[in-house]
């Protein structure tokens, strides 16, 4: 009888100790909760979309300036997303080094912040050019399209778009592309802000380091 009571007591004590240990995390659940893969995926998709729209704008006229075709903003976002995928992968290497993880997370946070600033700048440029092109008065001069904001002003600044066979492309299609760039970069800025906020909130992500503290009897673990 005593032996049965002893066994029952040992089972209860063993169960209590197992409860004190962190339960093993499911690999799929762990991946989604430790770093939001959706953030990096959205950054990649938005970056590719910005690049595609920028080259479509450049196809209208080769004389468009670099600030008017912000493919560079999309390239930066693609680099940030690639770094996010790297961070997603190295978090789950069994023998990961904390210093490498910290460096990658810090770089991702910094690049997300830079991406946020760049997206805001692109929105400012695109908004300015959208206001201009929507007010343009254009006329065809050979193979070029010459536009101005006020035809009655003899000293008004003129904008020449080379290789444009129809000025309707400038006042219509190009204006629409500027509006699309504003929307895409707005979403980019929001996604970058979310990515930076996640790392900032969790102090560059809370991850399980496997450090055991306390007395052997309690067997408690701590996340750092």
GROMACS .gro file of N, CA, C and O in nm, residues 156-207:
model
  208
  156UNK      N    1   0.704   8.086  -6.838
  156UNK     CA    2   0.669   7.968  -6.759
  156UNK      C    3   0.762   7.852  -6.796
  156UNK      O    4   0.807   7.838  -6.911
  157UNK      N    5   0.792   7.771  -6.697
  157UNK     CA    6   0.881   7.657  -6.719
  157UNK      C    7   0.812   7.554  -6.808
  157UNK      O    8   0.693   7.526  -6.793
  158UNK      N    9   0.888   7.500  -6.901
  158UNK     CA   10   0.835   7.397  -6.990
  158UNK      C   11   0.900   7.263  -6.957
  158UNK      O   12   1.015   7.256  -6.914
  159UNK      N   13   0.825   7.157  -6.979
  159UNK     CA   14   0.871   7.020  -6.953
  159UNK      C   15   0.865   6.944  -7.084
  159UNK      O   16   0.758   6.933  -7.145
  160UNK      N   17   0.978   6.894  -7.128
  160UNK     CA   18   0.987   6.822  -7.255
  160UNK      C   19   1.003   6.673  -7.228
  160UNK      O   20   1.098   6.631  -7.160
  161UNK      N   21   0.912   6.596  -7.282
  161UNK     CA   22   0.917   6.450  -7.268
  161UNK      C   23   0.950   6.392  -7.406
  161UNK      O   24   0.873   6.404  -7.501
  162UNK      N   25   1.067   6.333  -7.414
  162UNK     CA   26   1.116   6.281  -7.542
  162UNK      C   27   1.054   6.145  -7.573
  162UNK      O   28   1.022   6.066  -7.483
  163UNK      N   29   1.040   6.120  -7.702
  163UNK     CA   30   0.993   5.990  -7.748
  163UNK      C   31   0.847   5.961  -7.716
  163UNK      O   32   0.809   5.845  -7.702
  164UNK      N   33   0.766   6.066  -7.702
  164UNK     CA   34   0.624   6.049  -7.672
  164UNK      C   35   0.544   6.088  -7.796
  164UNK      O   36   0.549   6.201  -7.842
  165UNK      N   37   0.472   5.992  -7.851
  165UNK     CA   38   0.396   6.018  -7.973
  165UNK      C   39   0.258   6.075  -7.946
  165UNK      O   40   0.194   6.129  -8.037
  166UNK      N   41   0.211   6.064  -7.823
  166UNK     CA   42   0.077   6.114  -7.789
  166UNK      C   43   0.084   6.179  -7.651
  166UNK      O   44   0.118   6.114  -7.551
  167UNK      N   45   0.052   6.307  -7.645
  167UNK     CA   46   0.060   6.380  -7.518
  167UNK      C   47  -0.044   6.332  -7.417
  167UNK      O   48  -0.031   6.360  -7.297
  168UNK      N   49  -0.145   6.262  -7.463
  168UNK     CA   50  -0.244   6.208  -7.371
  168UNK      C   51  -0.181   6.108  -7.274
  168UNK      O   52  -0.231   6.087  -7.163
  169UNK      N   53  -0.070   6.048  -7.316
  169UNK     CA   54   0.000   5.953  -7.229
  169UNK      C   55   0.056   6.026  -7.107
  169UNK      O   56   0.056   5.971  -6.995
  170UNK      N   57   0.102   6.150  -7.126
  170UNK     CA   58   0.159   6.227  -7.015
  170UNK      C   59   0.050   6.273  -6.919
  170UNK      O   60   0.061   6.256  -6.797
  171UNK      N   61  -0.054   6.330  -6.972
  171UNK     CA   62  -0.160   6.384  -6.886
  171UNK      C   63  -0.254   6.276  -6.832
  171UNK      O   64  -0.327   6.302  -6.736
  172UNK      N   65  -0.251   6.158  -6.892
  172UNK     CA   66  -0.340   6.051  -6.847
  172UNK      C   67  -0.267   5.936  -6.780
  172UNK      O   68  -0.273   5.917  -6.658
  173UNK      N   69  -0.192   5.859  -6.861
  173UNK     CA   70  -0.127   5.737  -6.810
  173UNK      C   71  -0.019   5.769  -6.706
  173UNK      O   72  -0.013   5.706  -6.600
  174UNK      N   73   0.067   5.866  -6.736
  174UNK     CA   74   0.174   5.900  -6.643
  174UNK      C   75   0.118   5.952  -6.511
  174UNK      O   76   0.168   5.919  -6.403
  175UNK      N   77   0.013   6.030  -6.517
  175UNK     CA   78  -0.052   6.080  -6.395
  175UNK      C   79  -0.107   5.964  -6.312
  175UNK      O   80  -0.095   5.963  -6.188
  176UNK      N   81  -0.163   5.865  -6.379
  176UNK     CA   82  -0.215   5.748  -6.309
  176UNK      C   83  -0.103   5.670  -6.242
  176UNK      O   84  -0.117   5.622  -6.128
  177UNK      N   85   0.011   5.658  -6.310
  177UNK     CA   86   0.126   5.588  -6.253
  177UNK      C   87   0.178   5.659  -6.127
  177UNK      O   88   0.218   5.594  -6.031
  178UNK      N   89   0.178   5.790  -6.130
  178UNK     CA   90   0.219   5.864  -6.010
  178UNK      C   91   0.125   5.835  -5.892
  178UNK      O   92   0.169   5.820  -5.778
  179UNK      N   93  -0.003   5.827  -5.921
  179UNK     CA   94  -0.099   5.796  -5.816
  179UNK      C   95  -0.077   5.655  -5.762
  179UNK      O   96  -0.085   5.632  -5.640
  180UNK      N   97  -0.048   5.561  -5.852
  180UNK     CA   98  -0.021   5.423  -5.808
  180UNK      C   99   0.105   5.419  -5.721
  180UNK      O  100   0.110   5.347  -5.620
  181UNK      N  101   0.206   5.497  -5.758
  181UNK     CA  102   0.329   5.500  -5.677
  181UNK      C  103   0.300   5.556  -5.537
  181UNK      O  104   0.358   5.509  -5.438
  182UNK      N  105   0.214   5.654  -5.529
  182UNK     CA  106   0.178   5.709  -5.397
  182UNK      C  107   0.115   5.600  -5.310
  182UNK      O  108   0.152   5.582  -5.193
  183UNK      N  109   0.023   5.525  -5.367
  183UNK     CA  110  -0.045   5.420  -5.291
  183UNK      C  111   0.049   5.307  -5.252
  183UNK      O  112   0.049   5.260  -5.138
  184UNK      N  113   0.131   5.263  -5.348
  184UNK     CA  114   0.225   5.154  -5.319
  184UNK      C  115   0.325   5.192  -5.211
  184UNK      O  116   0.354   5.113  -5.119
  185UNK      N  117   0.376   5.313  -5.220
  185UNK     CA  118   0.475   5.355  -5.120
  185UNK      C  119   0.410   5.384  -4.985
  185UNK      O  120   0.476   5.375  -4.882
  186UNK      N  121   0.284   5.419  -4.986
  186UNK     CA  122   0.212   5.431  -4.859
  186UNK      C  123   0.203   5.296  -4.789
  186UNK      O  124   0.231   5.286  -4.668
  187UNK      N  125   0.169   5.192  -4.865
  187UNK     CA  126   0.164   5.058  -4.808
  187UNK      C  127   0.304   5.012  -4.765
  187UNK      O  128   0.320   4.946  -4.662
  188UNK      N  129   0.405   5.048  -4.845
  188UNK     CA  130   0.544   5.015  -4.808
  188UNK      C  131   0.581   5.078  -4.676
  188UNK      O  132   0.642   5.013  -4.589
  189UNK      N  133   0.548   5.204  -4.659
  189UNK     CA  134   0.582   5.274  -4.535
  189UNK      C  135   0.513   5.208  -4.416
  189UNK      O  136   0.574   5.190  -4.309
  190UNK      N  137   0.387   5.168  -4.432
  190UNK     CA  138   0.314   5.103  -4.323
  190UNK      C  139   0.375   4.969  -4.288
  190UNK      O  140   0.392   4.935  -4.169
  191UNK      N  141   0.411   4.890  -4.389
  191UNK     CA  142   0.469   4.758  -4.364
  191UNK      C  143   0.606   4.772  -4.297
  191UNK      O  144   0.639   4.697  -4.204
  192UNK      N  145   0.687   4.866  -4.343
  192UNK     CA  146   0.817   4.889  -4.280
  192UNK      C  147   0.800   4.935  -4.134
  192UNK      O  148   0.876   4.894  -4.046
  193UNK      N  149   0.701   5.019  -4.111
  193UNK     CA  150   0.676   5.064  -3.974
  193UNK      C  151   0.634   4.947  -3.886
  193UNK      O  152   0.677   4.936  -3.769
  194UNK      N  153   0.554   4.856  -3.940
  194UNK     CA  154   0.512   4.737  -3.863
  194UNK      C  155   0.633   4.649  -3.833
  194UNK      O  156   0.650   4.601  -3.719
  195UNK      N  157   0.718   4.625  -3.934
  195UNK     CA  158   0.837   4.543  -3.912
  195UNK      C  159   0.930   4.602  -3.808
  195UNK      O  160   0.981   4.531  -3.721
  196UNK      N  161   0.954   4.733  -3.815
  196UNK     CA  162   1.041   4.798  -3.716
  196UNK      C  163   0.977   4.796  -3.577
  196UNK      O  164   1.046   4.776  -3.476
  197UNK      N  165   0.845   4.814  -3.572
  197UNK     CA  166   0.777   4.815  -3.443
  197UNK      C  167   0.784   4.678  -3.375
  197UNK      O  168   0.798   4.669  -3.252
  198UNK      N  169   0.773   4.571  -3.453
  198UNK     CA  170   0.778   4.436  -3.396
  198UNK      C  171   0.913   4.411  -3.328
  198UNK      O  172   0.920   4.363  -3.215
  199UNK      N  173   1.021   4.447  -3.397
  199UNK     CA  174   1.153   4.426  -3.338
  199UNK      C  175   1.177   4.520  -3.221
  199UNK      O  176   1.243   4.484  -3.123
  200UNK      N  177   1.129   4.641  -3.231
  200UNK     CA  178   1.147   4.736  -3.121
  200UNK      C  179   1.068   4.693  -2.998
  200UNK      O  180   1.118   4.700  -2.885
  201UNK      N  181   0.946   4.647  -3.018
  201UNK     CA  182   0.861   4.608  -2.906
  201UNK      C  183   0.920   4.491  -2.829
  201UNK      O  184   0.916   4.488  -2.706
  202UNK      N  185   0.975   4.397  -2.900
  202UNK     CA  186   1.031   4.278  -2.836
  202UNK      C  187   1.182   4.286  -2.818
  202UNK      O  188   1.248   4.185  -2.797
  203UNK      N  189   1.233   4.407  -2.826
  203UNK     CA  190   1.378   4.427  -2.813
  203UNK      C  191   1.453   4.335  -2.908
  203UNK      O  192   1.535   4.252  -2.871
  204UNK      N  193   1.424   4.354  -3.036
  204UNK     CA  194   1.481   4.275  -3.144
  204UNK      C  195   1.445   4.128  -3.130
  204UNK      O  196   1.528   4.039  -3.148
  205UNK      N  197   1.319   4.103  -3.097
  205UNK     CA  198   1.258   3.972  -3.089
  205UNK      C  199   1.304   3.894  -2.967
  205UNK      O  200   1.422   3.878  -2.941
  206UNK      N  201   1.208   3.847  -2.889
  206UNK     CA  202   1.236   3.758  -2.777
  206UNK      C  203   1.257   3.619  -2.833
  206UNK      O  204   1.178   3.569  -2.910
  207UNK      N  205   1.367   3.555  -2.796
  207UNK     CA  206   1.392   3.420  -2.843
  207UNK      C  207   1.440   3.334  -2.726
  207UNK      O  208   1.497   3.384  -2.629
   0.00000   0.00000   0.00000
